Amino acid sequence: MPRKLTQFTITEAGDDYLLHIEDDAGETIEFTATYDQLDVLVEAIDRHLDADAEEMDEVED
C-alpha cells in the first residue's frame, strides 16, 4: 500500500542536494540528487499539475 507523504526537505550537500521524505508513519527516507535530477523532478511535477489544471478547467466549463 502506498505511504502518504507528510513532509519533505531539500538541502544543499556539497555539489548535490539532500532530500528527506517523511511518510505518515514518521519514517524518513534520505536521497542525494544532482541539480539536473531535481530539475527533471520539477519538470515532471509541473507537467502533471498543468495537465490536472487543464482537466479542472474543462470540468468547470
Tab-separated table of C-alpha atoms in Angstrom:
chain	number	residue	atom	x	y	z
A	1	MET	CA	0.000	0.000	0.000
A	2	PRO	CA	1.414	3.436	-0.854
A	3	ARG	CA	2.525	5.567	2.041
A	4	LYS	CA	1.295	9.139	2.391
A	5	LEU	CA	3.769	11.984	2.142
A	6	THR	CA	3.680	14.202	5.204
A	7	GLN	CA	6.684	16.429	4.589
A	8	PHE	CA	9.936	16.769	2.736
A	9	THR	CA	13.011	18.953	2.830
A	10	ILE	CA	15.731	19.690	0.311
A	11	THR	CA	19.085	20.996	1.465
A	12	GLU	CA	22.410	21.554	-0.243
A	13	ALA	CA	25.024	18.886	0.383
A	14	GLY	CA	28.237	19.912	-1.308
A	15	ASP	CA	27.712	19.753	-5.054
A	16	ASP	CA	24.475	17.761	-4.652
A	17	TYR	CA	21.234	18.083	-2.723
A	18	LEU	CA	19.891	16.017	0.145
A	19	LEU	CA	16.207	15.097	0.095
A	20	HIS	CA	14.434	13.922	3.250
A	21	ILE	CA	10.991	12.478	2.549
A	22	GLU	CA	8.811	11.610	5.545
A	23	ASP	CA	5.690	9.440	5.468
A	24	ASP	CA	2.642	9.411	7.730
A	25	ALA	CA	4.218	6.696	9.918
A	26	GLY	CA	7.146	9.001	10.681
A	27	GLU	CA	9.632	7.047	8.566
A	28	THR	CA	12.148	9.214	6.735
A	29	ILE	CA	13.899	8.227	3.529
A	30	GLU	CA	17.023	10.121	2.543
A	31	PHE	CA	18.233	10.593	-1.046
A	32	THR	CA	21.019	12.538	-2.666
A	33	ALA	CA	20.291	14.127	-6.034
A	34	THR	CA	22.121	16.290	-8.507
A	35	TYR	CA	20.843	19.644	-9.716
A	36	ASP	CA	19.884	18.008	-13.030
A	37	GLN	CA	17.924	15.263	-11.276
A	38	LEU	CA	15.987	17.822	-9.230
A	39	ASP	CA	15.310	19.771	-12.413
A	40	VAL	CA	13.822	16.654	-14.060
A	41	LEU	CA	11.616	16.090	-10.990
A	42	VAL	CA	10.385	19.685	-11.089
A	43	GLU	CA	9.572	19.431	-14.790
A	44	ALA	CA	7.658	16.161	-14.278
A	45	ILE	CA	5.653	17.645	-11.401
A	46	ASP	CA	4.874	20.758	-13.452
A	47	ARG	CA	3.630	18.639	-16.376
A	48	HIS	CA	1.290	16.686	-14.103
A	49	LEU	CA	-0.016	19.779	-12.344
A	50	ASP	CA	-0.568	21.553	-15.668
A	51	ALA	CA	-2.489	18.542	-17.007
A	52	ASP	CA	-4.610	18.406	-13.844
A	53	ALA	CA	-5.317	22.144	-14.079
A	54	GLU	CA	-6.438	21.736	-17.700
A	55	GLU	CA	-8.778	18.902	-16.690
A	56	MET	CA	-10.244	21.042	-13.910
A	57	ASP	CA	-10.819	23.901	-16.366
A	58	GLU	CA	-12.648	21.543	-18.745
A	59	VAL	CA	-14.908	20.287	-15.935
A	60	GLU	CA	-15.773	23.856	-14.868
A	61	ASP	CA	-16.693	24.924	-18.425
